[in-house]
XYZ file of C-alpha atoms in Angstrom:
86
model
C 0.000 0.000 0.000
C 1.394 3.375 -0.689
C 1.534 5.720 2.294
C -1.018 8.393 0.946
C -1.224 11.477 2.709
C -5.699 10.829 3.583
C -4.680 7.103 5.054
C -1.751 8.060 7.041
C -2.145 8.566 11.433
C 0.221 8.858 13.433
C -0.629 7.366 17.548
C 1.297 7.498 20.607
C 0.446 3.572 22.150
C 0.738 2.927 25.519
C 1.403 -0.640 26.772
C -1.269 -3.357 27.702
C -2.131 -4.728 30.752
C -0.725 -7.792 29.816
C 2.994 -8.666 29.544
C 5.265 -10.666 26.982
C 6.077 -14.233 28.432
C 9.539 -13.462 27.839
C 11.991 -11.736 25.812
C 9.940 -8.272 26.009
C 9.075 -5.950 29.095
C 6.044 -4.905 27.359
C 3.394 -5.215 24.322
C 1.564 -2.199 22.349
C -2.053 -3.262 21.061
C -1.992 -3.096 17.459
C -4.408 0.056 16.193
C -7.325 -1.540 14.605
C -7.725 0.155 11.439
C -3.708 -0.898 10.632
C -3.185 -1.746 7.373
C 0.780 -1.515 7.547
C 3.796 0.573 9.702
C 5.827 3.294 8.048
C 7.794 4.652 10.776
C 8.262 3.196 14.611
C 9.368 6.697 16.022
C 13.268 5.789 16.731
C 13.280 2.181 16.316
C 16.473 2.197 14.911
C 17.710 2.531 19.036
C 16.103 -0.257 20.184
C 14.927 -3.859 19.568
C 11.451 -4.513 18.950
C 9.074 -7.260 17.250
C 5.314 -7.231 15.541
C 3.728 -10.355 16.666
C -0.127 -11.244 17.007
C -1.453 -7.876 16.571
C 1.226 -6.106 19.066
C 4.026 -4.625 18.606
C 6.622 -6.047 21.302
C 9.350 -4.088 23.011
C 11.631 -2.479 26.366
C 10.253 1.025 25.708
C 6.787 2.244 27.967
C 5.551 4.237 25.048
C 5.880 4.181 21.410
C 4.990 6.667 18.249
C 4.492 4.930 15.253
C 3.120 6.372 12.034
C 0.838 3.731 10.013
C -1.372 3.231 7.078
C -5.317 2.829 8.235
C -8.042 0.998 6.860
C -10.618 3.908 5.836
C -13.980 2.679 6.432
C -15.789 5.238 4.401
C -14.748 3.206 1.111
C -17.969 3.831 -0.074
C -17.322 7.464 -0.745
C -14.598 6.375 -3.093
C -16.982 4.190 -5.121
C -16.582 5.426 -8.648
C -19.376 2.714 -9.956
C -21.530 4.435 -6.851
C -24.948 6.483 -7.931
C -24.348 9.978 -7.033
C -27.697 10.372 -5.972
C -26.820 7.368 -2.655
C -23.646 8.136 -1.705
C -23.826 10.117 2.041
């Protein structure tokens, strides 16, 4: 997917209650409109992994920059009838 400007956010995450079983001190909830990651703010510094819709790592925050799903597809129908779209 190309990072278009409309389907790019960028989120500060903050850990989940719940902890790696080992290797990782904590795990960051995957958004859930992610398509796919452009940028893990500094991520060159440390060690992290994606696994099973978190993002696993030592730091207690991270800023990533993603591509979302937009849900309002419907307003990019071009077969749509101009006369039903919202």
């Amino acid at each position: 997917a190309h990072p278009w400007n409309f389907a790019v956010k960028r989120l500060a995450l903050a850990p989940s209650d719940e902890t790696p079983a080992w290797g990782f001190s904590y795990a960051f909830p995957i958004p859930s409109d992610y398509l796919r990651m452009i940028e893990i703010l500094d991520s060159a510094q440390f060690n992290h992994q994606i696994e099973s819709n978190n993002i696993l790592c030592d730091e207690t925050v991270l800023y990533i920059r993603y591509i979302y799903k937009d849900y309002l597809d419907e307003l990019y129908d071009l077969e749509a009838d101009p006369e039903e779209l919202p």
